[in-house]
Coordinates of C-alpha atoms and ligand atoms in Angstrom, one line a residue:
X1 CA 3.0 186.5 -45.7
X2 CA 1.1 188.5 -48.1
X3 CA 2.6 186.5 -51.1
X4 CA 0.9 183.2 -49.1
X5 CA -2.8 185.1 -49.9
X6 CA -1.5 186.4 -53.0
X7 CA -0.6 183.4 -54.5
X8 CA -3.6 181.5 -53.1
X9 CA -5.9 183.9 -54.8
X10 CA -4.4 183.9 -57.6
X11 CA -5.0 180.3 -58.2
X12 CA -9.3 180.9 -58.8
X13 CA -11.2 183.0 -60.2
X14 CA -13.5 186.3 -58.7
X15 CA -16.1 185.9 -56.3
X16 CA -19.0 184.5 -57.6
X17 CA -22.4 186.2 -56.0
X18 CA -25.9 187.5 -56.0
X19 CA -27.6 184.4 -55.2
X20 CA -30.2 184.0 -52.8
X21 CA -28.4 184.6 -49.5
X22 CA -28.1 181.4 -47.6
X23 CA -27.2 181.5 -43.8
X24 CA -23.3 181.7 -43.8
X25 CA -21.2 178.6 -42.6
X26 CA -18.4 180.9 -41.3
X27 CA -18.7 184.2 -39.2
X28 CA -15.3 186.4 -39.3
X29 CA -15.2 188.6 -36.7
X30 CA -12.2 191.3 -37.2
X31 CA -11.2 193.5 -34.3
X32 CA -8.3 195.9 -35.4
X33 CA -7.0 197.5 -32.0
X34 CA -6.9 201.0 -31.7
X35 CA -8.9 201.9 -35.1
X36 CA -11.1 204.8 -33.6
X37 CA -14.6 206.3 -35.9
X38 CA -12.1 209.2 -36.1
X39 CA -9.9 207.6 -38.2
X40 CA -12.8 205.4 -39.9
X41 CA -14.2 208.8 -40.9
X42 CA -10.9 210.1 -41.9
X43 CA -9.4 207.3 -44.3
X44 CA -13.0 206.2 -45.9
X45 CA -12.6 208.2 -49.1
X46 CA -8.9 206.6 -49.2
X47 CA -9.6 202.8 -48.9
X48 CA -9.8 200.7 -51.8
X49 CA -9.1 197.4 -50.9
X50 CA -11.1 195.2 -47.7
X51 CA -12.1 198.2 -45.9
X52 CA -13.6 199.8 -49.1
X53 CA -15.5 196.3 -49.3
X54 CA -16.9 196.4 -45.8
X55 CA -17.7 200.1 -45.9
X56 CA -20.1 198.9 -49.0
X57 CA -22.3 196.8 -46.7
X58 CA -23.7 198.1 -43.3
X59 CA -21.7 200.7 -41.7
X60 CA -22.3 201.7 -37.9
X61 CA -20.2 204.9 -37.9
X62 CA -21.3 205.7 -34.5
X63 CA -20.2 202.3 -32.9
X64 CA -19.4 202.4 -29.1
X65 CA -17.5 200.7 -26.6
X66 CA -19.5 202.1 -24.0
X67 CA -17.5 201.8 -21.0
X68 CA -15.1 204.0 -19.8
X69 CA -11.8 201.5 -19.0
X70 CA -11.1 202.0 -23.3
X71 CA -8.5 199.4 -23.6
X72 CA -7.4 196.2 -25.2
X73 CA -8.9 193.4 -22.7
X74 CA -12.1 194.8 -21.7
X75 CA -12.6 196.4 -25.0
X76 CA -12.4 192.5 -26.9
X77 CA -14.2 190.7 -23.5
X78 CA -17.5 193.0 -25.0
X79 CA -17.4 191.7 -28.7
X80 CA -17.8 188.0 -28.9
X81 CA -19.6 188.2 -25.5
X82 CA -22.5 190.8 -26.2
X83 CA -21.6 192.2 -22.5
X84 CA -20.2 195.1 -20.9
X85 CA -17.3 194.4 -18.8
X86 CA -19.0 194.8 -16.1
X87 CA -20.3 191.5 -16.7
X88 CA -17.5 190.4 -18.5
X89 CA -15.5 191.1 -15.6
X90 CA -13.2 192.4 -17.6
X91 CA -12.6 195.7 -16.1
X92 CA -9.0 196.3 -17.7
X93 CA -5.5 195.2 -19.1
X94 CA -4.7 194.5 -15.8
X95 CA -5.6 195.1 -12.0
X96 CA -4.4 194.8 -8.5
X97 CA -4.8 192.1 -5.9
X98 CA -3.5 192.6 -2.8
X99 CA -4.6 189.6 -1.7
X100 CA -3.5 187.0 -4.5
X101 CA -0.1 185.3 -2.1
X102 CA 2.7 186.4 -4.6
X103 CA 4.8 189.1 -4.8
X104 CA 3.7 190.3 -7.8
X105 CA 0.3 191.5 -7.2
X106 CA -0.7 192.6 -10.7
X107 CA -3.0 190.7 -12.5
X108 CA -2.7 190.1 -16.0
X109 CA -6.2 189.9 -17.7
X110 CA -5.7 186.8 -20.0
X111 CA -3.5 184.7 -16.9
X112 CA -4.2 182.0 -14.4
X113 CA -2.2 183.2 -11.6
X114 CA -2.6 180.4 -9.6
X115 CA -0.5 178.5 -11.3
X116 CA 2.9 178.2 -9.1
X117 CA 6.0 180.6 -9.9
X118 CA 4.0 182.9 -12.2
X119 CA 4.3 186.6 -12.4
X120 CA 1.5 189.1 -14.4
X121 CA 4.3 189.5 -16.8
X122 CA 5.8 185.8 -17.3
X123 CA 2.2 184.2 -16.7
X124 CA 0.4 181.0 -17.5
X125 CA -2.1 182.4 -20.4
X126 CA -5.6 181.8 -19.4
X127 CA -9.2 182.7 -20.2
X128 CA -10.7 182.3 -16.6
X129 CA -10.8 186.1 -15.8
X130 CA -13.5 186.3 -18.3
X131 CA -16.3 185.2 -16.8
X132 CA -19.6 185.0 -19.6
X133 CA -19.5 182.4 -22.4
X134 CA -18.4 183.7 -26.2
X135 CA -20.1 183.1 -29.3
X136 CA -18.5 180.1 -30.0
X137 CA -19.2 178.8 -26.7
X138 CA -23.2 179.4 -27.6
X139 CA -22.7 177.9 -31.2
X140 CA -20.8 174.5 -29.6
X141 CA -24.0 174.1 -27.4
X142 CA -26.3 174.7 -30.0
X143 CA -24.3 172.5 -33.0
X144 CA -21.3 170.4 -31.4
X145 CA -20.0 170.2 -34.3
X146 CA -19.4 173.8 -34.5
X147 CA -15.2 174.8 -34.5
X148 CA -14.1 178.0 -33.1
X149 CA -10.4 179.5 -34.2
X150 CA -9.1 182.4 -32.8
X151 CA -6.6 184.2 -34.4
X152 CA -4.7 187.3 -32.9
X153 CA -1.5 189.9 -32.7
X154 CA -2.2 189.7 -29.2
X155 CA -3.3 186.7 -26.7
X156 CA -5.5 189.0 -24.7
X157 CA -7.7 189.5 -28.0
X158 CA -7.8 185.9 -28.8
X159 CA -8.5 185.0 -25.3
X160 CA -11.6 187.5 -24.9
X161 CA -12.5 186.1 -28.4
X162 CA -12.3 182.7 -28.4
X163 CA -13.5 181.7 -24.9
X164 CA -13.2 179.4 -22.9
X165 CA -12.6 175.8 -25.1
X166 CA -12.0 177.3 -28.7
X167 CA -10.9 174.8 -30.7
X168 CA -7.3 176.6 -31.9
X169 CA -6.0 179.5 -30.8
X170 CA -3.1 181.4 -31.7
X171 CA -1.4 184.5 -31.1
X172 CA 1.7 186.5 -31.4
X173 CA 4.2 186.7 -28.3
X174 CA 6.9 188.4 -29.7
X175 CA 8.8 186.2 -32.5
X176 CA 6.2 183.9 -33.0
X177 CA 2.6 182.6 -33.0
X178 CA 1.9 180.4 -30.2
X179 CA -1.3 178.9 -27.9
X180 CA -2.4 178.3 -24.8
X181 CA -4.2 175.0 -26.0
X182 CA -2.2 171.9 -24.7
X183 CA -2.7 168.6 -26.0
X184 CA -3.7 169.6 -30.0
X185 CA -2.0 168.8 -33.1
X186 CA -0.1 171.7 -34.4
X187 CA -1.2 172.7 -37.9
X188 CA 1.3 173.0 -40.5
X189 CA 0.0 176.3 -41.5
X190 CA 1.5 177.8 -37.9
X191 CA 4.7 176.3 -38.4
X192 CA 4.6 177.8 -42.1
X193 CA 3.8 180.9 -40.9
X194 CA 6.3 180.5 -37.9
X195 CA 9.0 179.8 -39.9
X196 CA 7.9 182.7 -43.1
X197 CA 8.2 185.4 -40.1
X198 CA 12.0 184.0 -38.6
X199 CA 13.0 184.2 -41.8
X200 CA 11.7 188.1 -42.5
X201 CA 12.9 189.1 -39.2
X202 CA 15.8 188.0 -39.7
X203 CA 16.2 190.3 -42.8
X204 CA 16.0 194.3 -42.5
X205 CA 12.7 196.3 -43.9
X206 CA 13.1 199.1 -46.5
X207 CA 10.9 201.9 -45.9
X208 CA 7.4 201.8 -47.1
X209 CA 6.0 203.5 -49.9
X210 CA 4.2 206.4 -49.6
X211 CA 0.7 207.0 -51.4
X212 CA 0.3 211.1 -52.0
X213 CA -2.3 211.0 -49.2
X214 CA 0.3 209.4 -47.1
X215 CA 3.1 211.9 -48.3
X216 CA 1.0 214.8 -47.3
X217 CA 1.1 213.9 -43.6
X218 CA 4.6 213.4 -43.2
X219 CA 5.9 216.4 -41.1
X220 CA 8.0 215.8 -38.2
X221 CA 6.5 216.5 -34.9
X222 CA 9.2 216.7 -31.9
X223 CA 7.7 214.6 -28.8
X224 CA 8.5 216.3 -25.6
X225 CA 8.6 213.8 -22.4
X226 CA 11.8 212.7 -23.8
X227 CA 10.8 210.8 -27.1
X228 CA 11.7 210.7 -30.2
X229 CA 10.1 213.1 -32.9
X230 CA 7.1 211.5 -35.1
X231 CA 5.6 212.0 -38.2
X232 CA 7.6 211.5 -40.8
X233 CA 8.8 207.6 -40.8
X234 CA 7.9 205.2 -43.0
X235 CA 8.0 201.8 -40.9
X236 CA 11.7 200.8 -41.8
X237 CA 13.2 198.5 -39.4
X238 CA 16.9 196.8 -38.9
X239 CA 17.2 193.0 -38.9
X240 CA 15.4 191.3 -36.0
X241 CA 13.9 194.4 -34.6
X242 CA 10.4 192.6 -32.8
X243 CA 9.4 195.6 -31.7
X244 CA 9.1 197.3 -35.0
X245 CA 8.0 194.0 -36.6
X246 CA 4.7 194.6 -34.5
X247 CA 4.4 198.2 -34.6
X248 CA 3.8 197.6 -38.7
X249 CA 1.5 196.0 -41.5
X250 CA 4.0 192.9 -41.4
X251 CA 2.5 191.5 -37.9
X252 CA -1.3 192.1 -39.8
X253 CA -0.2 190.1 -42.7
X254 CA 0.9 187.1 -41.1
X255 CA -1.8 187.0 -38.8
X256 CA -4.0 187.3 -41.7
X257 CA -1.9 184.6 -43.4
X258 CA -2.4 182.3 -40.6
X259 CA -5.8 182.6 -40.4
X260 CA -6.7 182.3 -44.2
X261 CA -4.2 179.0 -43.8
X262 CA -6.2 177.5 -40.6
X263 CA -9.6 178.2 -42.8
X264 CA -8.5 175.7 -45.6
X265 CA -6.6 173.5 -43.0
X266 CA -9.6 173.0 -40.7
X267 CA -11.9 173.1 -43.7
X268 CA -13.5 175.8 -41.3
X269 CA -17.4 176.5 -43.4
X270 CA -17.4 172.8 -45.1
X271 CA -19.2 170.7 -42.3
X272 CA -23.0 170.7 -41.0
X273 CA -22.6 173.3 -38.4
X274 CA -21.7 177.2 -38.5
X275 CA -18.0 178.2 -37.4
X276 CA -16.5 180.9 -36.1
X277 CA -13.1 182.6 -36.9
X278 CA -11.9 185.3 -34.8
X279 CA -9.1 187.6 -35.7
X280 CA -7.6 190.9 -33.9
X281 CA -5.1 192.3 -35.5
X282 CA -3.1 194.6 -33.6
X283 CA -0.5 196.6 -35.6
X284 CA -2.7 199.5 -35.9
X285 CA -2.3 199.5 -32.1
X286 CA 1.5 199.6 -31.6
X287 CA 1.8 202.0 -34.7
X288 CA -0.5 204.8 -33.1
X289 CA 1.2 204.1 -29.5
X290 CA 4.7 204.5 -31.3
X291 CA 4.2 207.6 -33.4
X292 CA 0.6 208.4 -32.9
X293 CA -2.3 208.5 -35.0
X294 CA -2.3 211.4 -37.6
X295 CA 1.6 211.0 -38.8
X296 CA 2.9 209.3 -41.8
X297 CA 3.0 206.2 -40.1
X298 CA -0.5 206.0 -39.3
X299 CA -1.2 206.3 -42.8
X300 CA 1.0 203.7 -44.1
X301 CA -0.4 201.4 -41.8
X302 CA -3.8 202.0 -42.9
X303 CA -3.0 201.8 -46.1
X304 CA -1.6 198.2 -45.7
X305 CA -4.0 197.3 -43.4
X306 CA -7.0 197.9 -46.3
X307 CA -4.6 196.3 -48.9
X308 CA -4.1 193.1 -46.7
X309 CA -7.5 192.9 -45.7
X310 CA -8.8 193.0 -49.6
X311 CA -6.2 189.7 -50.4
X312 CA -7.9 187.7 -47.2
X313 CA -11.3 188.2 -48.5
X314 CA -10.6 187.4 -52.0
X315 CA -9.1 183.7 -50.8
X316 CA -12.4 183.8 -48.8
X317 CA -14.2 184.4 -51.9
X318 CA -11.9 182.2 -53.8
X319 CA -13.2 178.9 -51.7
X320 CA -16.8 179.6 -52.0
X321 CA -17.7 179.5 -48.4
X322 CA -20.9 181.3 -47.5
X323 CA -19.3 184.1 -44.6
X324 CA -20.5 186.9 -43.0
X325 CA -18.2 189.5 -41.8
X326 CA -18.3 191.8 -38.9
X327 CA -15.5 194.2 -38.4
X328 CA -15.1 196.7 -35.7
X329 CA -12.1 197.6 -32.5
X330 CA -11.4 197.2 -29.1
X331 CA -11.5 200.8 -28.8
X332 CA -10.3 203.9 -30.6
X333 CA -7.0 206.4 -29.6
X334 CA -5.8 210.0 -30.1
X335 CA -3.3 211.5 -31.6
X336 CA 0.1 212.8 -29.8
X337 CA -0.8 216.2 -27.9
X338 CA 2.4 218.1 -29.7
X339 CA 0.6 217.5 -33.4
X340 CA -2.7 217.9 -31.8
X341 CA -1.9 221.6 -30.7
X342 CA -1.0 222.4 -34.1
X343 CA -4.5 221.2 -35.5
X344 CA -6.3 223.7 -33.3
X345 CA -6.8 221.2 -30.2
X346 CA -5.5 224.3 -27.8
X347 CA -6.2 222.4 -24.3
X348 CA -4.5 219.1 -25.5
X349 CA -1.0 218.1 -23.2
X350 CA 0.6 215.5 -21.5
X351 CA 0.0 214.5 -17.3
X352 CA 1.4 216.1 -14.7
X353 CA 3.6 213.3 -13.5
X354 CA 2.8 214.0 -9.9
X355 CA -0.8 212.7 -10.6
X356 CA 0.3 208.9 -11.1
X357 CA -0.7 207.1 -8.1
X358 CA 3.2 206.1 -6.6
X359 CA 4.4 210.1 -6.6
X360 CA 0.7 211.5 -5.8
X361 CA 0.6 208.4 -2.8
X362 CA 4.3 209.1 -1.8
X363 CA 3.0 212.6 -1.2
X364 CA 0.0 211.9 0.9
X365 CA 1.5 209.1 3.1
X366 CA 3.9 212.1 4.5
X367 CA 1.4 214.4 4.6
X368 CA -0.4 211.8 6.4
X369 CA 1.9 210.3 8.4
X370 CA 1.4 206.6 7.0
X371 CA 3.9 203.9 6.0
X372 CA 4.1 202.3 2.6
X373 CA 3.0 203.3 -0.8
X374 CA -0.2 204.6 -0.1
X375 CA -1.8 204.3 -3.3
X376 CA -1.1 201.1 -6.0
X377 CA -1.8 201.7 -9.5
X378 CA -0.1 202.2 -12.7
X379 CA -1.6 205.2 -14.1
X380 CA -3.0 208.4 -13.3
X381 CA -6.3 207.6 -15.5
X382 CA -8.6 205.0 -14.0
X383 CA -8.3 202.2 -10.9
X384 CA -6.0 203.2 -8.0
X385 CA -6.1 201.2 -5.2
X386 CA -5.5 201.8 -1.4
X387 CA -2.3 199.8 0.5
X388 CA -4.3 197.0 2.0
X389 CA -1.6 196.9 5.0
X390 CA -3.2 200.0 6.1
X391 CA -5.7 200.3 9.4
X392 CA -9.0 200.6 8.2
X393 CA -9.2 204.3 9.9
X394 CA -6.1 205.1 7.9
X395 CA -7.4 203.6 4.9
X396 CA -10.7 205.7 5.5
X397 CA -8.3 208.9 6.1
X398 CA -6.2 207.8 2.9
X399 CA -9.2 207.7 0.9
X400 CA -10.6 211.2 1.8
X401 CA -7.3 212.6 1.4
X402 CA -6.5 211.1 -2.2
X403 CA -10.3 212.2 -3.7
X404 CA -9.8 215.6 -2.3
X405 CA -6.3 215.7 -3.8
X406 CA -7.3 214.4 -7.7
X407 CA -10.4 216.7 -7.5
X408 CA -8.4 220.0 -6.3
X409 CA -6.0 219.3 -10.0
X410 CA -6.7 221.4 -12.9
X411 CA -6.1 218.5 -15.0
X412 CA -8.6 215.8 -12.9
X413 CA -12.4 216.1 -14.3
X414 CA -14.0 213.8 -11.8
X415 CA -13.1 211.3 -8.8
X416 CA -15.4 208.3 -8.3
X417 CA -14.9 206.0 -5.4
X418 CA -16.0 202.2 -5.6
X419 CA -19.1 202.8 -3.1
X420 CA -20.1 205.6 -5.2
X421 CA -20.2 203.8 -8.5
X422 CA -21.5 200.5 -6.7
X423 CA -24.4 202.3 -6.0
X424 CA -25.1 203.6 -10.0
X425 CA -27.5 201.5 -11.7
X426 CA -26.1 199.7 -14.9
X427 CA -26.4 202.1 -17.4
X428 CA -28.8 201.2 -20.8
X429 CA -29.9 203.1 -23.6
X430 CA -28.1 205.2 -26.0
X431 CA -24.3 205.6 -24.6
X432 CA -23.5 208.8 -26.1
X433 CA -25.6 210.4 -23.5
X434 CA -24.4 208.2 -20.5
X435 CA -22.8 210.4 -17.7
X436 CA -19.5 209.5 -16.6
X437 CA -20.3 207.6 -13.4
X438 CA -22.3 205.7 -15.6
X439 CA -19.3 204.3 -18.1
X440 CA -17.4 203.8 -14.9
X441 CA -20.6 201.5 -13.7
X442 CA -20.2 199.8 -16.9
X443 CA -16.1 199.3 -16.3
X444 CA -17.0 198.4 -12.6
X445 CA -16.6 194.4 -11.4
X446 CA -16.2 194.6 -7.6
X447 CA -13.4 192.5 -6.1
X448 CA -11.7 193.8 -9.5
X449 CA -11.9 196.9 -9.8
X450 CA -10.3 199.6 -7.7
X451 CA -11.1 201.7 -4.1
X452 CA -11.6 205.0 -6.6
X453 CA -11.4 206.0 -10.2
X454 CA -9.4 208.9 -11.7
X455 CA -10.7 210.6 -15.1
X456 CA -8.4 212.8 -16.5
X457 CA -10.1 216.1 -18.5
X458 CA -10.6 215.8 -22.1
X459 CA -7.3 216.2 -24.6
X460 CA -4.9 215.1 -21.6
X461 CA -2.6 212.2 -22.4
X462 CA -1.6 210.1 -19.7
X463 CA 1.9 209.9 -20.5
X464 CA 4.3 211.5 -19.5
X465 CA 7.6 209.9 -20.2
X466 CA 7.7 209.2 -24.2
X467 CA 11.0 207.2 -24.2
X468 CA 8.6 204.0 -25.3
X469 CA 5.2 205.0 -26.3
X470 CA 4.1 208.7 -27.0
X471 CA 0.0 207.8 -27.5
X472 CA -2.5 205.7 -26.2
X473 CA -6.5 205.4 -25.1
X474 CA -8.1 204.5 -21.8
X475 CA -10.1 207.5 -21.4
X476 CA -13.9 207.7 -20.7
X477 CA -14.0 210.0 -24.0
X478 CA -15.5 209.6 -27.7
X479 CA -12.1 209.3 -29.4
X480 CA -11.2 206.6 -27.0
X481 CA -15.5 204.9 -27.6
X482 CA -16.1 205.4 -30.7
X483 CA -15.2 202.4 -33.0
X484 CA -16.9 201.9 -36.4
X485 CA -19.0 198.8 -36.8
X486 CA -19.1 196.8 -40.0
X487 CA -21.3 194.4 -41.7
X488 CA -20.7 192.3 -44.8
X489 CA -21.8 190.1 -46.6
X490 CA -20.7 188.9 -50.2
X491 CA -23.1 190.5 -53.0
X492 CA -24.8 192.4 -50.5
X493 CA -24.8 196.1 -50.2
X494 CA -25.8 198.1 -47.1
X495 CA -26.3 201.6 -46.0
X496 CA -24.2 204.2 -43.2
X497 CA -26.2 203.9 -40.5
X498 CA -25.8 207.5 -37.8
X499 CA -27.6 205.8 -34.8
X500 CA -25.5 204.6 -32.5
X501 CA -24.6 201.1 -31.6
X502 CA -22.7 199.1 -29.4
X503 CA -20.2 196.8 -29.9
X504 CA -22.0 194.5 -27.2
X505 CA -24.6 194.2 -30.4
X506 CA -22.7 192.1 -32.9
X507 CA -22.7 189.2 -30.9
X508 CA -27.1 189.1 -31.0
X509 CA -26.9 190.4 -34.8
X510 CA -24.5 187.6 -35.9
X511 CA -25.9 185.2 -33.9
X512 CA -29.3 186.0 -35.8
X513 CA -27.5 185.9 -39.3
X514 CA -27.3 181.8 -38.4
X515 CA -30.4 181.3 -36.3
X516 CA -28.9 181.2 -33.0
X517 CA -31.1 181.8 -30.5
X518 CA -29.9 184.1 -27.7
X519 CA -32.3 184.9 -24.7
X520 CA -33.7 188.2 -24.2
X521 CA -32.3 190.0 -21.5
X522 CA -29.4 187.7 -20.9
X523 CA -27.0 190.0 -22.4
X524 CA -26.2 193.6 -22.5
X525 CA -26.5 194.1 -26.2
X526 CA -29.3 193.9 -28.7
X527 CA -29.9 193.0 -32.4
X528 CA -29.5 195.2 -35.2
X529 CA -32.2 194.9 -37.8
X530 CA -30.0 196.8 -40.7
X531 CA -27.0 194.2 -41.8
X532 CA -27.8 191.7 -44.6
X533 CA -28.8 188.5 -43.2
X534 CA -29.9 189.5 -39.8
X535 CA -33.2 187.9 -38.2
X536 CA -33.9 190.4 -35.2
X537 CA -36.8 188.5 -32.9
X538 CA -39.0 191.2 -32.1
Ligands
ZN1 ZN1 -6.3 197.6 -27.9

């Protein structure tokens, strides 16, 4: 898909700039999932292509997703929204209802599970879970003639992007790029694209090419929990492999193709109104959940990811749209624990599988003398919930029993039940100082979120079977906040800011950059005065 920007931008000549700014006609907003400030920090001196761009203009290195649930769905509800989930209602990938009248009573974040005969893993796709309106939402009520596209690796990120009633939508599910939109015209550009990535699937990849950088990382790390060793791989894959398809630069490039299409096809920054293009691109994600974050894969990734980002903006530049970018993540990751330990990180290891709720509930319904599971909840970080079946007095005893359990673990550094974080104000002000019960307040949707809240201590993974993934994030901690934030515009340069900001701030800067007027106090974030083009109210 590459060779689709390639070829595009070779057709026109270089940007042309330094004019007088004029208010862009298209705002890109780029999450890439998973890409932490750590590894912003690390790879800056490397990047040469679209990142190298970005990092020219304004550069929030301290960018936070303040809350503590740091994963994919709440992480992309706070970007387009300017809200914390708690407001987003967004409070994670997925949570429990006990009371939702199917068997299945996980809830997938992006589904409609009222709709008959779905399950929270073969769902109806759906925005109604989020529950504020997105950017292009606001810019459609200001300017009806403004279009939204969202463009994503996964439909959660172009659900919690896109809204509501974007106007495309499109996302990868596994061998191809599909929507949730009924009714609307396919472009050709998707079944372009569609067809480019069957027919690279199809084929096998060679292993990637190593930059020096890249070369001095690989060193094989063995994974225990019964994974494979990492480190030293270069993103090879056999014919029709989808899951290493994903878990490489290829998923990146075709999304990126299929949004650089949908800009020419929809003529997206060539009518009256502003318009909005949304794109997460989520290889970065399954890369540092495969082989974690400071291997040779990592790298390569990167390295692609910078590359294919640098070809998108030069077909942006090529049509001589006036756009704005802002570039930032859902949320940031960690590396394995086994290559951590070797870089000094003494304390890091994996869970104690007796902590995850079904073995740590199993245990307290005998000691307690109670029926059923006990405890419902898929990992030992975060939400667990209490059987609803239970008596109340059992639930109460259940409760006690399960917080005094977590807290007595070496490897538990705080226990929060719902009441307790109910009653914590909403937490404002500078997040790297919030406490946390306070990013749990900001995780926190009642009705959503669970009877108590698990944080594991610092440097523990919770994983402890690696036969899939070996790495992820969800913790309350910096590595799993901290995201960089980027502004860009062309011709403009821009300065490293240290103070912090929050992701829940683009929405109110960008929205600035094209005179949209948001009300104060109606959302969680605020304006940044530093990126080119922004028009803080004061
Ligand atoms: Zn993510």
């Amino acid at each position: 898909m590459r060779k689709l920007i390639l070829a595009a931008a070779a057709l026109i000549a270089t940007q042309s700039e330094a004019q007088a700014p004029a208010p862009p006609k298209l705002l890109v907003v780029i999450s890439v999932d998973q890409f932490s400030a750590n590894l912003f920090d690390e790879y800056r001196p490397q990047w040469t292509g679209g990142l190298a761009r970005l990092a020219s203009g304004t550069v929030f290195r301290n960018g936070y997703q303040s809350h503590a649930a740091t994963e994919t769905c709440p992480g992309h509800s706070t970007l387009l929204t300017g809200d914390h989930p708690s407001r987003t209602g967004i409070i994670s990938n997925a949570w429990i209802d006990q009371k939702v009248g199917r068997s299945d009573i996980s809830i997938y974040c992006a589904e409609d599970e009222s709709v008959p005969g779905t399950s929270s893993t073969a769902y109806k796709a759906s925005p109604k879970h989020l529950l504020v309106p997105t950017l292009g939402e606001l810019m459609k009520a200001r300017w009806p003639g403004s279009r939204t596209v969202a463009v994503a690796g996964k439909d959660r990120a172009a659900i919690m992007m896109g809204g509501q009633r974007p106007d495309q939508r499109w996302y990868w599910t596994g061998t191809r790029f599909q929507t949730d939109l009924a009714g609307a015209a396919v472009p050709a550009v998707v079944t372009r694209v569609n067809a480019a990535v069957a027919a690279a699937l199809a084929q096998p990849r060679d292993p990637l090419e190593p930059t020096p950088f890249c070369q001095s990382k690989a060193r094989e790390i063995p994974i225990e929990g019964g994974g494979k060793p990492v480190g030293a791989g270069r993103l090879a894959r056999k014919a029709g492999e989808a899951n290493a398809f994903r878990a490489s630069p290829e998923l990146d490039g075709d999304t990126l193709a299929l949004a650089a299409g949908l800009i020419d096809e929809l003529k997206l920054g060539r009518g009256a109104a502003p318009d909005l293009l949304a794109i997460s691109l989520s290889a970065t994600d399954y890369v540092g959940h495969a082989y974690g974050t400071e291997g040779e894969e990592m790298c390569l990734q990167l390295t692609e990811l910078d590359r294919e980002l640098g070809d998108f903006f030069k077909v942006l530049d090529s049509r001589g749209i006036p756009y704005a970018v802002a570039l930032t993540a859902d949320h940031g990751g960690k590396d394995v624990p086994e290559r951590e330990r070797l870089a000094g990180v003494a304390k890091a290891t994996r869970v104690n599988s007796a902590l995850f709720p079904a073995e740590m509930g199993k245990a307290l319904v005998a000691r307690l003398g109670l029926s059923g599971p006990g405890l419902i909840g898929g990992s030992p970080q975060g939400d667990i919930y209490l059987d609803a079946h239970l008596k109340q007095a059992d639930r109460a005893r259940l409760l006690a029993a399960a917080v005094a359990a977590y807290k007595a673990d070496p490897q538990v550094a705080a226990v929060f039940t719902a009441r307790q974080i109910a009653r914590t104000p909403a937490p404002t002000g500078n997040p790297v100082g919030w406490s946390l019960i306070q990013r749990a307040r900001a995780s926190f949707y009642p009705g959503r979120s669970g009877d108590f809240v698990v944080f594991l201590k610092r440097d523990i993974t919770p994983i402890a079977n690696t036969s899939s993934y070996v790495a992820t994030h969800g913790s309350p901690y910096d590595y799993d906040r901290r995201v960089p934030i980027l502004f860009w515009r062309p011709g403009r340069t821009g300065t490293t800011v240290e103070r912090p900001a929050e992701t829940t701030d683009i929405l109110p800067t960008i929205a600035s950059m094209i005179g949209l007027p948001i009300a104060a106090g109606s959302i969680d974030g605020h304006c940044l005065p530093e990126p080119a083009g922004a028009a803080c109210k004061r």
